[in-house]
Amino acid sequence: MNEGGLDELKTKLRQELRRFFNKKPLPLNVDRDDVDRTLLNALVHDVKKQRRLPGAPQERTAIHVGWLGGKSPAQWMKEAEENWPVASAQDHDVPASPMAHSCWSILGTLSLMVGSSEVPRLHAALGPVRMVTQRHTQRLIKWLLKENWVHKQQNHTPFSDAQLFKLREERLGFARLTLAMWPLRAQLASWRRANGDAPWNQALDDVFSVEEGRVMSTTLQKAVRDVHQRLQILTSGHEGCPLPTSAAELAVWWSMEPPNHSAS
């Protein structure tokens, strides 16, 4: 084989390997969301054990409750979009939108990581549903550090040069929200592509909209049930706020700000 043929073979092999690793085939005998919720439960169990230091903000609220910080989910989506530098993302070969699978996966998982993390630990916590290659994880974390979505942490482990990082507190609401809304990520991303200038608070009303006399698709019905079960794990994000149990209630929770006391 000549040199040109070898280069072509290497290129094809890289393409096939990339295609293979990016494939996310549906499992035959298990519900994907059920698998992911099991892993989220384990992460939340660790978060629930955390305690804020005396005098720290939100002292009376468990650290896993009130994660929406008094804002509506729609407000968090707007804020994330406005603070996602598209040109920089394109220059660094990372997603140009915070709606991408890898962004939701990595930011969402980081929102439930206790203490500082490093790429291997973060990657191991993704699980099969939120899986992203370790190489892409490394690249995205490097960019998130540059753009101040995460910040560096000092490594106190002797003889270790691993880079430690942690999600910034001001990004927690959006990051945790991605885990809650994971079953509807594709629909929300499609809605945004089709409605580039529309306000986020109307997103779920549009996604759930059906013609008179018709019912919502079984896919959307299942997604709503899955979101509800995720919120049972993560909480509603507002202290004292009940969980939405239907598509209509989910749309209200999505678009409306909570009562003032919920952010306390």
GROMACS .gro file of C-alpha atoms in nm, residues 24-250:
model
  227
   24LYS     CA    1  -2.624   0.622   2.107
   25PRO     CA    2  -2.836   0.318   2.012
   26LEU     CA    3  -3.146   0.257   2.221
   27PRO     CA    4  -3.107  -0.042   2.454
   28LEU     CA    5  -3.340  -0.333   2.386
   29ASN     CA    6  -3.445  -0.443   2.734
   30VAL     CA    7  -3.414  -0.140   2.959
   31ASP     CA    8  -3.553   0.212   2.983
   32ARG     CA    9  -3.271   0.463   2.929
   33ASP     CA   10  -3.421   0.724   3.157
   34ASP     CA   11  -3.469   0.470   3.434
   35VAL     CA   12  -3.098   0.385   3.409
   36ASP     CA   13  -2.999   0.751   3.427
   37ARG     CA   14  -3.231   0.823   3.719
   38THR     CA   15  -3.069   0.542   3.916
   39LEU     CA   16  -2.731   0.709   3.870
   40LEU     CA   17  -2.873   1.052   3.955
   41ASN     CA   18  -3.014   0.908   4.277
   42ALA     CA   19  -2.667   0.800   4.381
   43LEU     CA   20  -2.520   1.144   4.307
   44VAL     CA   21  -2.802   1.322   4.491
   45HIS     CA   22  -2.748   1.097   4.793
   46ASP     CA   23  -2.398   1.245   4.823
   47VAL     CA   24  -2.525   1.602   4.776
   48LYS     CA   25  -2.786   1.557   5.050
   49LYS     CA   26  -2.511   1.472   5.297
   50GLN     CA   27  -2.349   1.813   5.247
   51ARG     CA   28  -2.394   2.081   5.512
   52ARG     CA   29  -2.342   2.452   5.470
   53LEU     CA   30  -2.110   2.625   5.714
   54PRO     CA   31  -2.280   2.842   5.978
   55GLY     CA   32  -2.354   3.184   5.837
   56ALA     CA   33  -2.338   3.071   5.475
   57PRO     CA   34  -2.618   3.177   5.237
   58GLN     CA   35  -2.937   2.965   5.234
   59GLU     CA   36  -2.842   2.817   5.568
   60ARG     CA   37  -3.195   2.694   5.639
   61THR     CA   38  -3.234   2.517   5.306
   62ALA     CA   39  -3.076   2.182   5.224
   63ILE     CA   40  -2.811   2.235   4.960
   64HIS     CA   41  -3.001   2.022   4.705
   65VAL     CA   42  -3.324   2.224   4.749
   66GLY     CA   43  -3.383   2.570   4.606
   67TRP     CA   44  -3.133   2.518   4.326
   68LEU     CA   45  -3.331   2.741   4.090
   69GLY     CA   46  -3.232   3.033   4.312
   70GLY     CA   47  -3.567   3.208   4.288
   71LYS     CA   48  -3.568   3.218   3.907
   72SER     CA   49  -3.792   3.031   3.667
   73PRO     CA   50  -3.641   2.759   3.445
   74ALA     CA   51  -3.712   2.979   3.144
   75GLN     CA   52  -3.505   3.259   3.299
   76TRP     CA   53  -3.214   3.019   3.348
   77MET     CA   54  -3.235   2.913   2.983
   78LYS     CA   55  -3.226   3.275   2.872
   79GLU     CA   56  -2.932   3.351   3.100
   80ALA     CA   57  -2.733   3.049   2.979
   81GLU     CA   58  -2.793   3.141   2.617
   82GLU     CA   59  -2.686   3.501   2.672
   83ASN     CA   60  -2.369   3.395   2.854
   84TRP     CA   61  -2.257   3.134   2.600
   85PRO     CA   62  -1.990   3.301   2.379
   86VAL     CA   63  -2.067   3.149   2.039
   87ALA     CA   64  -1.761   3.278   1.852
   88SER     CA   65  -1.525   3.151   2.121
   89ALA     CA   66  -1.700   2.813   2.126
   90GLN     CA   67  -1.661   2.776   1.750
   91ASP     CA   68  -1.294   2.875   1.770
   92HIS     CA   69  -1.229   2.607   2.034
   93ASP     CA   70  -1.427   2.327   1.866
   94VAL     CA   71  -1.694   2.301   2.134
   95PRO     CA   72  -2.073   2.329   2.086
   96ALA     CA   73  -2.190   2.671   1.976
   97SER     CA   74  -2.505   2.634   2.188
   98PRO     CA   75  -2.557   2.535   2.552
   99MET     CA   76  -2.840   2.310   2.426
  100ALA     CA   77  -2.594   2.048   2.297
  101HIS     CA   78  -2.596   1.698   2.447
  102SER     CA   79  -2.238   1.727   2.573
  103CYS     CA   80  -2.305   2.061   2.743
  104TRP     CA   81  -2.609   1.931   2.927
  105SER     CA   82  -2.424   1.613   3.016
  106ILE     CA   83  -2.111   1.773   3.159
  107LEU     CA   84  -2.268   2.078   3.324
  108GLY     CA   85  -2.555   1.875   3.467
  109THR     CA   86  -2.326   1.610   3.610
  110LEU     CA   87  -2.096   1.874   3.757
  111SER     CA   88  -2.394   2.025   3.938
  112LEU     CA   89  -2.417   1.706   4.147
  113MET     CA   90  -2.047   1.643   4.201
  114VAL     CA   91  -1.955   1.678   4.568
  115GLY     CA   92  -1.643   1.888   4.612
  116SER     CA   93  -1.385   1.942   4.340
  117SER     CA   94  -1.362   1.714   4.040
  118GLU     CA   95  -1.114   1.612   3.774
  119VAL     CA   96  -1.183   1.489   3.422
  120PRO     CA   97  -1.153   1.111   3.491
  121ARG     CA   98  -1.389   1.135   3.792
  122LEU     CA   99  -1.636   1.351   3.601
  123HIS     CA  100  -1.625   1.121   3.300
  124ALA     CA  101  -1.688   0.815   3.517
  125ALA     CA  102  -1.996   0.984   3.667
  126LEU     CA  103  -2.162   1.048   3.329
  127GLY     CA  104  -2.301   0.697   3.291
  128PRO     CA  105  -2.422   0.546   2.962
  129VAL     CA  106  -2.704   0.795   2.892
  130ARG     CA  107  -2.504   1.115   2.947
  131MET     CA  108  -2.186   0.965   2.802
  132VAL     CA  109  -1.941   1.192   2.619
  133THR     CA  110  -1.592   1.083   2.514
  134GLN     CA  111  -1.319   1.166   2.765
  135ARG     CA  112  -1.135   1.366   2.500
  136HIS     CA  113  -1.438   1.586   2.437
  137THR     CA  114  -1.497   1.615   2.811
  138GLN     CA  115  -1.140   1.742   2.852
  139ARG     CA  116  -1.179   1.993   2.568
  140LEU     CA  117  -1.512   2.125   2.693
  141ILE     CA  118  -1.389   2.160   3.052
  142LYS     CA  119  -1.083   2.351   2.932
  143TRP     CA  120  -1.310   2.593   2.746
  144LEU     CA  121  -1.555   2.623   3.037
  145LEU     CA  122  -1.261   2.720   3.257
  146LYS     CA  123  -1.158   2.984   3.005
  147GLU     CA  124  -1.511   3.125   2.989
  148ASN     CA  125  -1.566   3.119   3.366
  149TRP     CA  126  -1.843   2.859   3.374
  150VAL     CA  127  -1.625   2.649   3.602
  151HIS     CA  128  -1.328   2.753   3.814
  152LYS     CA  129  -1.002   2.590   3.915
  153GLN     CA  130  -0.956   2.436   4.257
  154GLN     CA  131  -0.629   2.386   4.439
  155ASN     CA  132  -0.505   2.028   4.441
  156HIS     CA  133  -0.393   1.928   4.791
  157THR     CA  134  -0.310   1.568   4.700
  158PRO     CA  135   0.066   1.505   4.735
  159PHE     CA  136   0.249   1.426   4.410
  160SER     CA  137  -0.065   1.483   4.202
  161ASP     CA  138  -0.075   1.730   3.916
  162ALA     CA  139  -0.435   1.657   3.813
  163GLN     CA  140  -0.631   1.974   3.740
  164LEU     CA  141  -0.926   2.013   3.975
  165PHE     CA  142  -1.231   2.224   3.894
  166LYS     CA  143  -1.578   2.302   4.018
  167LEU     CA  144  -1.896   2.446   3.869
  168ARG     CA  145  -1.941   2.813   3.954
  169GLU     CA  146  -2.228   2.878   4.194
  170GLU     CA  147  -2.393   3.124   3.955
  171ARG     CA  148  -2.425   2.848   3.692
  172LEU     CA  149  -2.583   2.591   3.923
  173GLY     CA  150  -2.944   2.669   3.834
  174PHE     CA  151  -2.901   2.607   3.463
  175ALA     CA  152  -2.673   2.307   3.515
  176ARG     CA  153  -2.913   2.129   3.752
  177LEU     CA  154  -3.204   2.220   3.524
  178THR     CA  155  -3.045   2.028   3.238
  179LEU     CA  156  -3.068   1.709   3.444
  180ALA     CA  157  -3.434   1.772   3.523
  181MET     CA  158  -3.529   1.851   3.163
  182TRP     CA  159  -3.305   1.589   2.999
  183PRO     CA  160  -3.599   1.390   2.849
  184LEU     CA  161  -3.708   1.705   2.662
  185ARG     CA  162  -3.366   1.829   2.552
  186ALA     CA  163  -3.411   1.735   2.186
  187GLN     CA  164  -3.755   1.899   2.169
  188LEU     CA  165  -3.630   2.218   2.334
  189ALA     CA  166  -3.328   2.233   2.103
  190SER     CA  167  -3.555   2.189   1.798
  191TRP     CA  168  -3.790   2.456   1.930
  192ARG     CA  169  -3.502   2.702   1.967
  193ARG     CA  170  -3.374   2.633   1.615
  194ALA     CA  171  -3.722   2.699   1.476
  195ASN     CA  172  -3.792   2.999   1.700
  196GLY     CA  173  -3.462   3.180   1.727
  197ASP     CA  174  -3.596   3.501   1.880
  198ALA     CA  175  -3.888   3.366   2.083
  199PRO     CA  176  -3.883   3.403   2.463
  200TRP     CA  177  -3.799   3.088   2.654
  201ASN     CA  178  -4.107   3.112   2.873
  202GLN     CA  179  -4.327   3.003   2.582
  203ALA     CA  180  -4.110   2.704   2.486
  204LEU     CA  181  -4.303   2.429   2.664
  205ASP     CA  182  -4.642   2.571   2.563
  206ASP     CA  183  -4.524   2.543   2.202
  207VAL     CA  184  -4.366   2.198   2.246
  208PHE     CA  185  -4.682   2.058   2.410
  209SER     CA  186  -4.922   2.228   2.170
  210VAL     CA  187  -5.154   1.993   1.977
  211GLU     CA  188  -5.437   2.051   1.733
  212GLU     CA  189  -5.787   2.056   1.876
  213GLY     CA  190  -5.925   1.705   1.909
  214ARG     CA  191  -5.580   1.545   1.916
  215VAL     CA  192  -5.373   1.423   2.208
  216MET     CA  193  -5.007   1.474   2.282
  217SER     CA  194  -4.778   1.210   2.132
  218THR     CA  195  -4.682   0.909   2.344
  219THR     CA  196  -4.318   1.021   2.319
  220LEU     CA  197  -4.398   1.356   2.479
  221GLN     CA  198  -4.627   1.196   2.736
  222LYS     CA  199  -4.343   0.967   2.844
  223ALA     CA  200  -4.099   1.260   2.851
  224VAL     CA  201  -4.331   1.450   3.086
  225ARG     CA  202  -4.354   1.147   3.316
  226ASP     CA  203  -3.976   1.109   3.308
  227VAL     CA  204  -3.923   1.477   3.394
  228HIS     CA  205  -4.162   1.437   3.687
  229GLN     CA  206  -3.966   1.138   3.817
  230ARG     CA  207  -3.641   1.331   3.779
  231LEU     CA  208  -3.786   1.620   3.978
  232GLN     CA  209  -3.882   1.372   4.248
  233ILE     CA  210  -3.509   1.309   4.280
  234LEU     CA  211  -3.386   1.667   4.229
  235THR     CA  212  -3.681   1.855   4.390
  236SER     CA  213  -3.879   2.128   4.213
  237GLY     CA  214  -3.591   2.371   4.261
  238HIS     CA  215  -3.803   2.598   4.482
  239GLU     CA  216  -3.837   2.543   4.856
  240GLY     CA  217  -4.195   2.445   4.940
  241CYS     CA  218  -4.302   2.425   4.574
  242PRO     CA  219  -4.494   2.109   4.473
  243LEU     CA  220  -4.376   1.905   4.178
  244PRO     CA  221  -4.550   1.952   3.842
  245THR     CA  222  -4.738   1.632   3.756
  246SER     CA  223  -4.878   1.706   3.410
  247ALA     CA  224  -4.771   1.879   3.090
  248ALA     CA  225  -4.983   2.183   3.182
  249GLU     CA  226  -4.832   2.206   3.530
  250LEU     CA  227  -4.482   2.156   3.390
   0.00000   0.00000   0.00000
